[in-house]
Amino acid sequence: MHNVKTFQRLKRKAEKIVMMTAYDYPSGKYVQAAGTDIILVGDSLGMVVLGYEDTLKVTLDDIIHHAKACRRGANDTFIVADMPFMTYHLDLETTKKNAARLILEGDANAVKLEGGSDSRIAAIKAIVDCEIPVVAHLGLTPQSVYAFGGYRVQGKKESEFNKILEQAKKIEAAGAFMLVLEGIPEELGKKISEELKIPTIGIGAGRFCDGQVLVYHDILGMSDLVAKFVKQYENLSEKITSALGQFCNEVKAGDFPAEEHIYNRKK
Ligand code: KIV
C-alpha cells in the first residue's frame, strides 16, 4: 500500500498517480483490483450514490458509513475520505474532531478538504498538527457551487490564475501532502504541478498534473451528468438496464426460473 512518502517518490520519478473514487464494498474491491494507487471516498457520493443535486447535503456520518464499506473492499489501498461541506469551516477544534472521526471511525488514511483561503489554510495546519495527512482541493471546488454561481471553470482570468497559484503554494507550506486540481485551464495545472513538490491530481486540469482522478460512476457510464473532462470507458447504464429488463421479461413470461434453477426433493 502507498503512503504519503511513496506518493512524493512517484512524483519525483515522474510516474503518474491514479486516483479513483469508490463508495462501498464492491466499488472499493473493483478499483483496488484495477490497480488504483489511491482511493477517494468523495462527497460526489451525494450525487452519484445518494441522488442529491449537488454535494452540499452529504454529512460526516454519510462519509464515515461509505468509507468503512469501501475499506472492507479495499483493505490494501490508501484511502482518502472527503470532509463534507461545513465540517471544517467553523472552529478548529470541531475541524480536528471531524477529521479524526474519518480516520478512526471511517478507516481512512487521510482526509480531503476544499479551498485555499486563509481559514482553509488554518484548517489544514490544524489537521496536519494532529498527524492526519491532508489532501487539498483547488479550482472548481464543488462545495462552492453557489458561491461560484454554477459549475464554472476557475482560473481563466489572470487575477484568478494568480490567486489559485498562490493558494497552491500556501497549501504546500501548510503541510498538505497532495493537491487535487479541478476544472482549471491546462496552463494553470501545468504551472502548479511544476512549482510544487507535492503531487497534483487533476480532474479537468489538463495533461500535466502528476496524476488523474475520475469518479467511478463517470468512468463506467453510470452517472446522469457527464462533464467535458470525463472519459467513459464503459456504458454500464445500458448493460444494467438491459440485464434487469431481461429478468422482468422472463418472470412475466414464466421463463424464469427454469429447470436448472429449482430444487427437487430427490435427484
Ligand atoms: O468528491 C469527489 O469525488 C471529488 C473528486 C471529483 C475530486 O472531490
GROMACS .gro file of C-alpha atoms and ligand atoms in nm:
model
  275
    1MET     CA    1   0.000   0.000   0.000
    2HIS     CA    2   0.124   0.352  -0.080
    3ASN     CA    3   0.183   0.611   0.190
    4VAL     CA    4   0.244   0.986   0.200
    5LYS     CA    5   0.616   0.934   0.128
    6THR     CA    6   0.573   0.695  -0.164
    7PHE     CA    7   0.333   0.937  -0.337
    8GLN     CA    8   0.606   1.205  -0.325
    9ARG     CA    9   0.851   0.949  -0.465
   10LEU     CA   10   0.619   0.875  -0.758
   11LYS     CA   11   0.620   1.246  -0.841
   12ARG     CA   12   1.000   1.268  -0.820
   13LYS     CA   13   1.027   0.969  -1.055
   14ALA     CA   14   0.765   1.128  -1.289
   15GLU     CA   15   0.539   0.823  -1.251
   16LYS     CA   16   0.174   0.914  -1.293
   17ILE     CA   17  -0.055   0.858  -0.995
   18VAL     CA   18  -0.402   0.705  -1.042
   19MET     CA   19  -0.682   0.805  -0.808
   20MET     CA   20  -1.040   0.677  -0.842
   21THR     CA   21  -1.343   0.737  -0.628
   22ALA     CA   22  -1.522   0.448  -0.459
   23TYR     CA   23  -1.804   0.447  -0.208
   24ASP     CA   24  -1.879   0.095  -0.090
   25TYR     CA   25  -1.758  -0.267  -0.071
   26PRO     CA   26  -1.797  -0.358  -0.442
   27SER     CA   27  -1.659  -0.033  -0.585
   28GLY     CA   28  -1.367  -0.046  -0.337
   29LYS     CA   29  -1.297  -0.405  -0.442
   30TYR     CA   30  -1.308  -0.325  -0.815
   31VAL     CA   31  -1.089  -0.013  -0.806
   32GLN     CA   32  -0.831  -0.194  -0.591
   33ALA     CA   33  -0.832  -0.492  -0.829
   34ALA     CA   34  -0.791  -0.249  -1.122
   35GLY     CA   35  -0.467  -0.122  -0.965
   36THR     CA   36  -0.552   0.229  -0.848
   37ASP     CA   37  -0.281   0.395  -0.636
   38ILE     CA   38  -0.525   0.580  -0.412
   39ILE     CA   39  -0.900   0.580  -0.348
   40LEU     CA   40  -1.109   0.886  -0.275
   41VAL     CA   41  -1.435   0.838  -0.087
   42GLY     CA   42  -1.556   1.166  -0.229
   43ASP     CA   43  -1.860   1.369  -0.135
   44SER     CA   44  -1.955   1.318  -0.501
   45LEU     CA   45  -2.132   1.022  -0.340
   46GLY     CA   46  -2.413   1.272  -0.271
   47MET     CA   47  -2.478   1.294  -0.645
   48VAL     CA   48  -2.380   0.952  -0.783
   49VAL     CA   49  -2.497   0.731  -0.495
   50LEU     CA   50  -2.750   0.926  -0.287
   51GLY     CA   51  -2.922   1.111  -0.573
   52TYR     CA   52  -2.881   1.470  -0.448
   53GLU     CA   53  -2.842   1.758  -0.696
   54ASP     CA   54  -2.507   1.864  -0.551
   55THR     CA   55  -2.258   1.760  -0.282
   56LEU     CA   56  -2.369   2.002  -0.010
   57LYS     CA   57  -2.610   1.780   0.184
   58VAL     CA   58  -2.360   1.498   0.238
   59THR     CA   59  -2.289   1.453   0.610
   60LEU     CA   60  -1.985   1.336   0.802
   61ASP     CA   61  -2.181   1.024   0.903
   62ASP     CA   62  -2.254   0.953   0.534
   63ILE     CA   63  -1.882   0.963   0.450
   64ILE     CA   64  -1.791   0.751   0.754
   65HIS     CA   65  -2.052   0.489   0.661
   66HIS     CA   66  -1.933   0.470   0.299
   67ALA     CA   67  -1.560   0.488   0.379
   68LYS     CA   68  -1.594   0.190   0.616
   69ALA     CA   69  -1.770  -0.012   0.348
   70CYS     CA   70  -1.508   0.090   0.091
   71ARG     CA   71  -1.228  -0.017   0.327
   72ARG     CA   72  -1.387  -0.363   0.358
   73GLY     CA   73  -1.348  -0.398  -0.019
   74ALA     CA   74  -1.007  -0.233  -0.045
   75ASN     CA   75  -0.802  -0.328   0.259
   76ASP     CA   76  -0.471  -0.281   0.078
   77THR     CA   77  -0.519   0.066  -0.073
   78PHE     CA   78  -0.456   0.415   0.068
   79ILE     CA   79  -0.800   0.575   0.122
   80VAL     CA   80  -0.875   0.947   0.141
   81ALA     CA   81  -1.211   1.050   0.289
   82ASP     CA   82  -1.373   1.380   0.192
   83MET     CA   83  -1.463   1.631   0.462
   84PRO     CA   84  -1.820   1.740   0.379
   85PHE     CA   85  -1.943   2.099   0.348
   86MET     CA   86  -1.934   2.287   0.683
   87THR     CA   87  -1.736   2.018   0.870
   88TYR     CA   88  -1.410   2.221   0.854
   89HIS     CA   89  -1.541   2.578   0.826
   90LEU     CA   90  -1.618   2.658   1.191
   91ASP     CA   91  -1.374   2.644   1.483
   92LEU     CA   92  -1.051   2.443   1.463
   93GLU     CA   93  -1.149   2.210   1.750
   94THR     CA   94  -1.453   2.090   1.555
   95THR     CA   95  -1.244   2.063   1.239
   96LYS     CA   96  -0.987   1.843   1.414
   97LYS     CA   97  -1.255   1.623   1.574
   98ASN     CA   98  -1.430   1.575   1.240
   99ALA     CA   99  -1.105   1.486   1.062
  100ALA     CA  100  -1.022   1.238   1.339
  101ARG     CA  101  -1.362   1.067   1.304
  102LEU     CA  102  -1.290   0.999   0.936
  103ILE     CA  103  -0.967   0.823   1.035
  104LEU     CA  104  -1.086   0.643   1.349
  105GLU     CA  105  -1.443   0.552   1.252
  106GLY     CA  106  -1.418   0.569   0.871
  107ASP     CA  107  -1.092   0.367   0.848
  108ALA     CA  108  -0.944   0.627   0.610
  109ASN     CA  109  -0.572   0.707   0.585
  110ALA     CA  110  -0.614   1.077   0.506
  111VAL     CA  111  -0.878   1.347   0.464
  112LYS     CA  112  -0.951   1.594   0.185
  113LEU     CA  113  -1.091   1.944   0.210
  114GLU     CA  114  -1.169   2.214  -0.045
  115GLY     CA  115  -1.035   2.568  -0.083
  116GLY     CA  116  -0.727   2.777  -0.020
  117SER     CA  117  -0.847   3.083   0.174
  118ASP     CA  118  -0.666   3.181   0.494
  119SER     CA  119  -0.918   2.994   0.711
  120ARG     CA  120  -0.879   2.680   0.496
  121ILE     CA  121  -0.500   2.707   0.537
  122ALA     CA  122  -0.552   2.726   0.916
  123ALA     CA  123  -0.775   2.415   0.897
  124ILE     CA  124  -0.507   2.225   0.700
  125LYS     CA  125  -0.239   2.322   0.955
  126ALA     CA  126  -0.461   2.218   1.249
  127ILE     CA  127  -0.538   1.875   1.098
  128VAL     CA  128  -0.175   1.813   0.995
  129ASP     CA  129  -0.077   1.905   1.352
  130CYS     CA  130  -0.292   1.607   1.467
  131GLU     CA  131  -0.072   1.383   1.244
  132ILE     CA  132  -0.358   1.337   0.998
  133PRO     CA  133  -0.246   1.357   0.633
  134VAL     CA  134  -0.438   1.615   0.428
  135VAL     CA  135  -0.520   1.632   0.057
  136ALA     CA  136  -0.623   1.982  -0.053
  137HIS     CA  137  -0.852   2.068  -0.346
  138LEU     CA  138  -0.847   2.386  -0.557
  139GLY     CA  139  -1.016   2.523  -0.870
  140LEU     CA  140  -1.376   2.430  -0.942
  141THR     CA  141  -1.442   2.309  -0.588
  142PRO     CA  142  -1.796   2.163  -0.596
  143GLN     CA  143  -1.886   2.273  -0.240
  144SER     CA  144  -1.855   2.635  -0.368
  145VAL     CA  145  -2.115   2.584  -0.642
  146TYR     CA  146  -2.348   2.855  -0.506
  147ALA     CA  147  -2.060   3.098  -0.441
  148PHE     CA  148  -1.928   3.043  -0.796
  149GLY     CA  149  -2.276   3.080  -0.950
  150GLY     CA  150  -2.259   2.731  -1.106
  151TYR     CA  151  -2.002   2.475  -1.209
  152ARG     CA  152  -1.764   2.714  -1.390
  153VAL     CA  153  -1.403   2.658  -1.489
  154GLN     CA  154  -1.185   2.862  -1.248
  155GLY     CA  155  -0.856   3.042  -1.314
  156LYS     CA  156  -0.919   3.165  -1.667
  157LYS     CA  157  -0.872   3.532  -1.574
  158GLU     CA  158  -0.519   3.650  -1.489
  159SER     CA  159  -0.622   3.751  -1.135
  160GLU     CA  160  -0.790   3.413  -1.063
  161PHE     CA  161  -0.496   3.226  -1.220
  162ASN     CA  162  -0.250   3.402  -0.987
  163LYS     CA  163  -0.476   3.362  -0.683
  164ILE     CA  164  -0.508   2.984  -0.731
  165LEU     CA  165  -0.130   2.954  -0.789
  166GLU     CA  166  -0.060   3.146  -0.465
  167GLN     CA  167  -0.313   2.934  -0.273
  168ALA     CA  168  -0.146   2.617  -0.403
  169LYS     CA  169   0.189   2.734  -0.266
  170LYS     CA  170   0.032   2.815   0.074
  171ILE     CA  171  -0.133   2.472   0.083
  172GLU     CA  172   0.204   2.304   0.031
  173ALA     CA  173   0.361   2.522   0.301
  174ALA     CA  174   0.073   2.433   0.538
  175GLY     CA  175   0.169   2.065   0.515
  176ALA     CA  176  -0.081   1.906   0.273
  177PHE     CA  177   0.079   1.604   0.105
  178MET     CA  178  -0.126   1.613  -0.217
  179LEU     CA  179  -0.341   1.862  -0.410
  180VAL     CA  180  -0.644   1.788  -0.628
  181LEU     CA  181  -0.690   2.042  -0.909
  182GLU     CA  182  -1.037   2.050  -1.064
  183GLY     CA  183  -1.182   2.246  -1.357
  184ILE     CA  184  -0.893   2.479  -1.439
  185PRO     CA  185  -0.707   2.561  -1.764
  186GLU     CA  186  -0.429   2.320  -1.855
  187GLU     CA  187  -0.168   2.601  -1.830
  188LEU     CA  188  -0.254   2.651  -1.463
  189GLY     CA  189  -0.246   2.276  -1.388
  190LYS     CA  190   0.097   2.261  -1.551
  191LYS     CA  191   0.234   2.566  -1.368
  192ILE     CA  192   0.118   2.444  -1.024
  193SER     CA  193   0.250   2.092  -1.090
  194GLU     CA  194   0.591   2.235  -1.186
  195GLU     CA  195   0.614   2.472  -0.891
  196LEU     CA  196   0.501   2.234  -0.614
  197LYS     CA  197   0.694   1.940  -0.468
  198ILE     CA  198   0.375   1.764  -0.353
  199PRO     CA  199   0.187   1.565  -0.622
  200THR     CA  200  -0.105   1.725  -0.803
  201ILE     CA  201  -0.401   1.511  -0.911
  202GLY     CA  202  -0.607   1.659  -1.192
  203ILE     CA  203  -0.973   1.629  -1.285
  204GLY     CA  204  -1.039   1.861  -1.575
  205ALA     CA  205  -0.698   2.022  -1.514
  206GLY     CA  206  -0.516   1.905  -1.826
  207ARG     CA  207  -0.242   1.658  -1.907
  208PHE     CA  208   0.048   1.786  -1.694
  209CYS     CA  209  -0.073   1.705  -1.343
  210ASP     CA  210   0.119   1.434  -1.155
  211GLY     CA  211  -0.188   1.209  -1.159
  212GLN     CA  212  -0.551   1.195  -1.262
  213VAL     CA  213  -0.875   1.121  -1.079
  214LEU     CA  214  -1.218   1.035  -1.213
  215VAL     CA  215  -1.544   0.945  -1.045
  216TYR     CA  216  -1.623   0.570  -1.052
  217HIS     CA  217  -1.973   0.615  -1.199
  218ASP     CA  218  -1.840   0.851  -1.470
  219ILE     CA  219  -1.574   0.601  -1.584
  220LEU     CA  220  -1.838   0.330  -1.605
  221GLY     CA  221  -2.110   0.538  -1.773
  222MET     CA  222  -2.346   0.524  -1.476
  223SER     CA  223  -2.395   0.893  -1.393
  224ASP     CA  224  -2.667   1.135  -1.502
  225LEU     CA  225  -2.437   1.429  -1.593
  226VAL     CA  226  -2.119   1.396  -1.795
  227ALA     CA  227  -1.864   1.681  -1.785
  228LYS     CA  228  -1.628   1.758  -2.076
  229PHE     CA  229  -1.329   1.621  -1.883
  230VAL     CA  230  -1.485   1.275  -1.833
  231LYS     CA  231  -1.391   0.976  -2.043
  232GLN     CA  232  -1.647   0.696  -2.020
  233TYR     CA  233  -1.471   0.362  -2.056
  234GLU     CA  234  -1.796   0.162  -2.048
  235ASN     CA  235  -2.169   0.221  -2.068
  236LEU     CA  236  -2.288   0.015  -1.775
  237SER     CA  237  -2.620   0.205  -1.751
  238GLU     CA  238  -2.731   0.039  -2.075
  239LYS     CA  239  -2.596  -0.301  -1.978
  240ILE     CA  240  -2.755  -0.292  -1.630
  241THR     CA  241  -3.094  -0.177  -1.762
  242SER     CA  242  -3.085  -0.444  -2.031
  243ALA     CA  243  -2.997  -0.725  -1.786
  244LEU     CA  244  -3.264  -0.614  -1.538
  245GLY     CA  245  -3.515  -0.581  -1.823
  246GLN     CA  246  -3.447  -0.940  -1.932
  247PHE     CA  247  -3.519  -1.060  -1.577
  248CYS     CA  248  -3.850  -0.866  -1.577
  249ASN     CA  249  -3.949  -1.011  -1.914
  250GLU     CA  250  -3.858  -1.369  -1.823
  251VAL     CA  251  -4.054  -1.359  -1.496
  252LYS     CA  252  -4.358  -1.216  -1.675
  253ALA     CA  253  -4.329  -1.479  -1.948
  254GLY     CA  254  -4.285  -1.764  -1.697
  255ASP     CA  255  -3.939  -1.843  -1.841
  256PHE     CA  256  -3.762  -1.785  -1.510
  257PRO     CA  257  -3.696  -1.988  -1.303
  258ALA     CA  258  -3.610  -2.267  -1.546
  259GLU     CA  259  -3.541  -2.633  -1.469
  260GLU     CA  260  -3.178  -2.564  -1.366
  261HIS     CA  261  -3.277  -2.305  -1.105
  262ILE     CA  262  -3.513  -2.519  -0.897
  263TYR     CA  263  -3.460  -2.759  -0.607
  264ASN     CA  264  -3.615  -3.109  -0.611
  265ARG     CA  265  -3.675  -3.332  -0.309
  266LYS     CA  266  -3.497  -3.625  -0.477
  267LYS     CA  267  -3.233  -3.631  -0.751
  268KIV     O1  268  -1.599   1.423  -0.434
  268KIV     C1  269  -1.524   1.386  -0.526
  268KIV     O2  270  -1.542   1.281  -0.589
  268KIV     C2  271  -1.412   1.473  -0.562
  268KIV     C3  272  -1.340   1.442  -0.689
  268KIV     C4  273  -1.421   1.485  -0.804
  268KIV     C5  274  -1.204   1.502  -0.691
  268KIV     O3  275  -1.384   1.565  -0.492
   0.00000   0.00000   0.00000
